[in-house]
Coordinates of C-alpha atoms and ligand atoms in Angstrom, one line a residue:
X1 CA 93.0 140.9 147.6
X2 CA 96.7 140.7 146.3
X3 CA 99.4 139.7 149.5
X4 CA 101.5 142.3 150.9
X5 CA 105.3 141.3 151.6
X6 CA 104.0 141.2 155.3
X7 CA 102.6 138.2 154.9
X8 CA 105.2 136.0 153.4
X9 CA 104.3 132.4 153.1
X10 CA 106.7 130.1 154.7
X11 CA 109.1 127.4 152.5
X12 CA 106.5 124.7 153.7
X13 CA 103.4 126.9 152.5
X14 CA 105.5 127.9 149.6
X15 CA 106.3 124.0 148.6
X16 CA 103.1 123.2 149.0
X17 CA 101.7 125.9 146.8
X18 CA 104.0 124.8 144.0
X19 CA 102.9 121.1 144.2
X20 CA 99.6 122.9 143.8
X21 CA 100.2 124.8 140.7
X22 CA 101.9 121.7 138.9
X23 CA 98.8 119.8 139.3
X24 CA 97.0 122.9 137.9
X25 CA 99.2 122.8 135.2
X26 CA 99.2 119.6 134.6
X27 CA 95.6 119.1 134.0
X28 CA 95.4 121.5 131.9
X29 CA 98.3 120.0 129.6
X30 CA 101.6 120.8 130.2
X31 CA 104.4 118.2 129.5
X32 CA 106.6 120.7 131.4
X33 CA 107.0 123.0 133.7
X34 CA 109.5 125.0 136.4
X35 CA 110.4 128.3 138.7
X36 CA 113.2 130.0 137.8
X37 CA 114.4 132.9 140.0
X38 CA 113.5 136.5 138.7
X39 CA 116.9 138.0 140.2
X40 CA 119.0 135.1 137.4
X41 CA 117.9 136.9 134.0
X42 CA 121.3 139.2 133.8
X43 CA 122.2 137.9 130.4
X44 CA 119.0 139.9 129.4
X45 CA 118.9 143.3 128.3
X46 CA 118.4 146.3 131.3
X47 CA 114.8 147.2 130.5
X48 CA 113.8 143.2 129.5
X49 CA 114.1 141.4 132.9
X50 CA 111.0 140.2 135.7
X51 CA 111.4 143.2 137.7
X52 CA 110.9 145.3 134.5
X53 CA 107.9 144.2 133.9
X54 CA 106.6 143.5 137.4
X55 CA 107.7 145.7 140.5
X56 CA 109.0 143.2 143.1
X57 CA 108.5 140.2 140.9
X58 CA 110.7 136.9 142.7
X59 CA 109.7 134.2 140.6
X60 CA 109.2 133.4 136.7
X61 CA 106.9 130.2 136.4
X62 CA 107.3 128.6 133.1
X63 CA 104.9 126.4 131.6
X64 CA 105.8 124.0 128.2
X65 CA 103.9 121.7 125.8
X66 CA 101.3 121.9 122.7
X67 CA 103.8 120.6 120.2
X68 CA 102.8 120.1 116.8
X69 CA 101.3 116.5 117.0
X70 CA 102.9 113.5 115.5
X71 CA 100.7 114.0 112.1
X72 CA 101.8 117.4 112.1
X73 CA 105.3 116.0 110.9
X74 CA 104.6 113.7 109.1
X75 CA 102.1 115.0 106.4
X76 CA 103.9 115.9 103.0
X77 CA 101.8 118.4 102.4
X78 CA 104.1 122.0 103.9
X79 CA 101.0 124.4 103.6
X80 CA 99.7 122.0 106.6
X81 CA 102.3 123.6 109.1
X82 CA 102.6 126.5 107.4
X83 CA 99.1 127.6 108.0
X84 CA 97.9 125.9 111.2
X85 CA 99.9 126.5 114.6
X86 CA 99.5 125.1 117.7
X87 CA 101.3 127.4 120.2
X88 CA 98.3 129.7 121.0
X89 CA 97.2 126.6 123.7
X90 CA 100.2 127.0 125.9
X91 CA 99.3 131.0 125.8
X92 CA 95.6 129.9 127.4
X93 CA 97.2 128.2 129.9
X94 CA 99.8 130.5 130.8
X95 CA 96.6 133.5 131.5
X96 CA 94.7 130.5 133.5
X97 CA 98.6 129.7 135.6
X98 CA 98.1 133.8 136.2
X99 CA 95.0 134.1 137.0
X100 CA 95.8 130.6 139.2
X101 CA 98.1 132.3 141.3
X102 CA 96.2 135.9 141.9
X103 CA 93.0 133.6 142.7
X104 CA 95.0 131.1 144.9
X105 CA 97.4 132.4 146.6
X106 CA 96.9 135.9 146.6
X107 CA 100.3 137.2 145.0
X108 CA 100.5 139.1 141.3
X109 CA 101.1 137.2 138.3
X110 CA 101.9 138.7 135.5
X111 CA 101.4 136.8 132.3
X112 CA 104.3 137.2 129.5
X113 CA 102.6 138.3 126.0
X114 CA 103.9 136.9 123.2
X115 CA 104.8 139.6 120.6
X116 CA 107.5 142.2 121.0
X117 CA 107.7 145.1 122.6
X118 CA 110.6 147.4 121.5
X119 CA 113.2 147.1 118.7
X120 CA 111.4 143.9 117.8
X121 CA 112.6 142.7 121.1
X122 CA 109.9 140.0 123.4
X123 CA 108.8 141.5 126.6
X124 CA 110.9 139.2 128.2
X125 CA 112.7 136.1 126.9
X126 CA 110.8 133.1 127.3
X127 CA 113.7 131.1 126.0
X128 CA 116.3 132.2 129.2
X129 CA 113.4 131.5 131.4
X130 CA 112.7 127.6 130.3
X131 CA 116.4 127.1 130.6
X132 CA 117.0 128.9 134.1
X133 CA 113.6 126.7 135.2
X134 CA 115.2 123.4 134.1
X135 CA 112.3 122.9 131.4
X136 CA 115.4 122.3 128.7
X137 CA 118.4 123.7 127.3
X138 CA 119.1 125.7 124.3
X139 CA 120.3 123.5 121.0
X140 CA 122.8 124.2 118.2
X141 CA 119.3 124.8 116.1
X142 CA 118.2 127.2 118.5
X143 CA 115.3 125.6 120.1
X144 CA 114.9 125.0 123.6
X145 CA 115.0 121.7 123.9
X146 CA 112.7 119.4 126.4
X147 CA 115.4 116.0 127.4
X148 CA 111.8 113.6 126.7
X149 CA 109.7 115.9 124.2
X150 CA 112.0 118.0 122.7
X151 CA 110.6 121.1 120.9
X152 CA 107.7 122.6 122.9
X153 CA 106.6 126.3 123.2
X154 CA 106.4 128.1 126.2
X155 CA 104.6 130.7 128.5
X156 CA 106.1 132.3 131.1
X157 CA 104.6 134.0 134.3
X158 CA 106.4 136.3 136.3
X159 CA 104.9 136.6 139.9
X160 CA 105.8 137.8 143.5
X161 CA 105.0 134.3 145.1
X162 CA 108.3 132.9 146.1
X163 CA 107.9 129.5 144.7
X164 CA 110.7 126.6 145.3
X165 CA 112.5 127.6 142.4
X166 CA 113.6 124.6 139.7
X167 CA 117.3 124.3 138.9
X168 CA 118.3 124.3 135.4
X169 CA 119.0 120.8 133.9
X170 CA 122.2 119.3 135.0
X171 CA 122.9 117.8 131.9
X172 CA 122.0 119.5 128.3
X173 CA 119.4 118.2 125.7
X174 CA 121.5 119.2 123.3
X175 CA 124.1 117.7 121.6
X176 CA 121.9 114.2 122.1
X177 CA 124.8 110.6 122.1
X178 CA 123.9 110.0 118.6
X179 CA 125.1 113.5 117.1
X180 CA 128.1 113.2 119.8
X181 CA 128.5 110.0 117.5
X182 CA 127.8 111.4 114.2
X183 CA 129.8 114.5 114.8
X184 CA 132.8 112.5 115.8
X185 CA 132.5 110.4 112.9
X186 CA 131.4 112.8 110.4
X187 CA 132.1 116.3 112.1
X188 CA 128.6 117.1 111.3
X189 CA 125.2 116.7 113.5
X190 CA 121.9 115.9 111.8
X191 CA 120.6 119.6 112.2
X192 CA 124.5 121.3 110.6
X193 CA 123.5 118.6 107.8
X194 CA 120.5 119.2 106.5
X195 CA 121.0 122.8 106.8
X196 CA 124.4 123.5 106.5
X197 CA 126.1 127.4 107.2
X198 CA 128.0 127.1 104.8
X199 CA 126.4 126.0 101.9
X200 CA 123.4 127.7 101.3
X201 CA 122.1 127.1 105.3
X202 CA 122.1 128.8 108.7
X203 CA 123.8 126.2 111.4
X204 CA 127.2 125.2 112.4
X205 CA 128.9 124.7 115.8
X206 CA 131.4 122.8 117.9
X207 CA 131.1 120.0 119.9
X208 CA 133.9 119.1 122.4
X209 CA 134.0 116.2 124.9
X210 CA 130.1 115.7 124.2
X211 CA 129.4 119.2 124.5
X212 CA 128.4 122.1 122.5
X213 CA 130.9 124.8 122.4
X214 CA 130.3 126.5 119.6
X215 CA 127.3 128.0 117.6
X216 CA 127.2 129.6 114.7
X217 CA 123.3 130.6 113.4
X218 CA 122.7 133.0 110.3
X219 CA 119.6 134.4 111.8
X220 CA 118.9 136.5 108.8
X221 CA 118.9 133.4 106.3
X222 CA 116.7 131.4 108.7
X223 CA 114.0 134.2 109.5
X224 CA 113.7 135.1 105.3
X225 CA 112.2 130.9 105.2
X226 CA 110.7 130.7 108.3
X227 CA 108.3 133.7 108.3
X228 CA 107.3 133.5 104.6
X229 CA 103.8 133.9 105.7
X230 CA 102.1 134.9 108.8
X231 CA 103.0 138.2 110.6
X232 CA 106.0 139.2 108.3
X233 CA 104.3 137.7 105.7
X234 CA 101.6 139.9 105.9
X235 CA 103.5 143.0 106.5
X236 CA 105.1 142.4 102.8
X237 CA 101.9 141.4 101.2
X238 CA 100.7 144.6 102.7
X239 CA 103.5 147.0 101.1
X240 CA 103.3 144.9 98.1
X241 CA 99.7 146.1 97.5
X242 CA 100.1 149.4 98.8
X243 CA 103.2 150.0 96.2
X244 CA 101.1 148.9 93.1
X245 CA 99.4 151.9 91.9
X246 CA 97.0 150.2 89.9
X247 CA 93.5 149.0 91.1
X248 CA 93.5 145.3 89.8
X249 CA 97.2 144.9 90.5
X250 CA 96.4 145.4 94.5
X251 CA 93.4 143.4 94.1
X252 CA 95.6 140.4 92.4
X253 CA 98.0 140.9 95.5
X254 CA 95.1 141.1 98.2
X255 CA 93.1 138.4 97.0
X256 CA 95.8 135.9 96.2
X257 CA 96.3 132.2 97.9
X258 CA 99.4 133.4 99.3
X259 CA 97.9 136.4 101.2
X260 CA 94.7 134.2 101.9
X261 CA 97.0 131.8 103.7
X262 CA 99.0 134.3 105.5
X263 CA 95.7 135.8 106.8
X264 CA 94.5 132.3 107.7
X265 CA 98.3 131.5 109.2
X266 CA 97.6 134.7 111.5
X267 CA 94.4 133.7 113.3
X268 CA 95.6 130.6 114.0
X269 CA 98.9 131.3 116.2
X270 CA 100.0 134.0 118.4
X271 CA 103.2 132.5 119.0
X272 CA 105.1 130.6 116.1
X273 CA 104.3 129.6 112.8
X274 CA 106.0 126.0 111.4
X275 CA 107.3 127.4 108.5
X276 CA 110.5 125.1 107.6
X277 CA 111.7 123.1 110.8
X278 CA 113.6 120.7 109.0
X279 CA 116.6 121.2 112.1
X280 CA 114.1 120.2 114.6
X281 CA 112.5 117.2 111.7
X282 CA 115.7 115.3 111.9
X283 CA 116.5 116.3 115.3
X284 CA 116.6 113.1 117.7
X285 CA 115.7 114.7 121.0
X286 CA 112.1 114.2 120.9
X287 CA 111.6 111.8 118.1
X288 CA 110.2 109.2 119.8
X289 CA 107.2 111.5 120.9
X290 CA 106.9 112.6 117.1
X291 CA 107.0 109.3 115.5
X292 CA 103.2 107.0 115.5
X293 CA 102.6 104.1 113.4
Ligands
LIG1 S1 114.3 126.6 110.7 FE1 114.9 125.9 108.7 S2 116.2 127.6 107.9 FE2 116.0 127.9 110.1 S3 117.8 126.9 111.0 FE3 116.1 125.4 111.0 S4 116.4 124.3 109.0 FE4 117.6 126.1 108.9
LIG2 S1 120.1 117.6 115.9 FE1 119.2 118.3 117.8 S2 120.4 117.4 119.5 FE2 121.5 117.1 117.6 S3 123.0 118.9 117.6 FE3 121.2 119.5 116.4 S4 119.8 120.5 117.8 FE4 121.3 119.4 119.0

């Protein structure tokens, strides 16, 4: 039976269920995790925010990890990323944090589906909610970035347990000392490098006194290399076959490696699909946990 308001737990009960839902968590693989508070998301949109999508909702548990491994990055071979993903295992273990919480404790939880919901818009920014939970801060690439791990996807729960909530960091991922070094040096950072705004690329920002004031992002540039395949992928392959009018010219488009991988791309991530990366490749935050011998 889901809890009524009457039966609020208090902040003893309410720290002690948190400790117990970190160890759930935990186990099951998360390199990070937080509470943010459901009344803190007014930078979204009216329509995208906790209590949207979940009538009294107080809390927005967000759970991190599943990375692409360390062989991930380093094989040569791009159609590796391209095709595999790995974020659909942080989904399973945001439904299991849900179903966690109901079970437990009693309260809804309402798990976040990846996907959009209108005008190509998420049901509610996962993004804003790792940052307001303290799980990282947002990057001059984009990224959410973990202080240890770097870039990790996320699931986010929305629930009417009043959890301790997690402050956001105190002190941004992003810019890390060495591209507070490089960018005084060189007025560049290793992401604005190797895909530079204004030559043929989509960053470029400001950093000041060590941090990031400035961000500039052609999102159109970066979404025409990152989704070559899956999901948009697919969509073009499809209107690519539908326009030919000619029998074996569908069948060429259908049945080619391209649309082959883009199907394959599709059943293996919900989420995200690696399709370039190369910001969050030369991207120090995290490199130790991406570099093996
Ligand atoms: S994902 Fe690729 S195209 Fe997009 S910003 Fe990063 S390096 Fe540039
Ligand atoms: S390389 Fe990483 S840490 Fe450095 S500025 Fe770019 S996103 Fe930030």
């Amino acid at each position: 039976m889901i809890a009524s308001a009457a039966a609020a737990p208090t902040a003893e009960e309410a720290a002690a269920a948190r400790g117990r839902l970190a160890a759930m968590m935990e186990r099951g693989g998360a390199l990070a995790w937080g509470v943010a508070d459901a009344d803190a998301f007014d930078e979204a949109p009216e329509g995208f925010r906790p209590g949207d999508l979940l009538p009294g909702a107080r809390r927005v548990v967000v759970v991190g990890g599943s990375p692409p491994r360390a062989a991930d990055w380093a094989s040569p071979v791009h159609e590796h990323l391209e095709t595999m993903g790995t974020s659909d295992r942080i989904n399973s273990l945001g439904l299991k944090t849900a179903k966690f919480i109901e079970a437990e404790f009693g309260y809804y939880a309402l798990f976040v589906p990846p996907g959009v919901r209108r005008g190509n818009r998420p049901f509610l920014s996962v993004a804003l909610a790792a940052e307001l939970a303290g799980c990282g801060s947002r990057s001059l690439a984009g990224p959410v970035l973990h202080p240890e791990y770097g870039l990790l996807f996320y699931s986010a729960i929305i629930t009417t347990y009043p959890f301790p909530v997690t402050p956001p960091l105190a002190e941004p991922a992003c810019p890390a000392p060495a591209c507070v070094e490089m960018w005084e040096a060189e007025g560049e950072t290793p992401c604005t490098r190797v895909c530079p705004l204004g030559d043929g690329g989509c960053l470029d920002g400001r950093i000041e006194d060590g941090r990031l004031v400035e961000r500039r992002y052609d999102a159109a540039r970066c979404t025409s290399r990152v989704y070559t395949h899956w999901i948009p992928g697919f969509q073009k392959g499809l209107e690519l076959a539908l326009d030919q009018d000619d029998a074996e010219a569908r069948k060429m488009v259908l049945y080619s490696s391209h649309f082959t991988k883009t199907l394959w791309s599709m059943t293996y991530a919900a989420q995200s699909q690696g399709q370039c990366w190369e910001c969050m490749r030369v991207c120090p935050v995290g490199a130790e946990f991406r570099d093996k011998a």
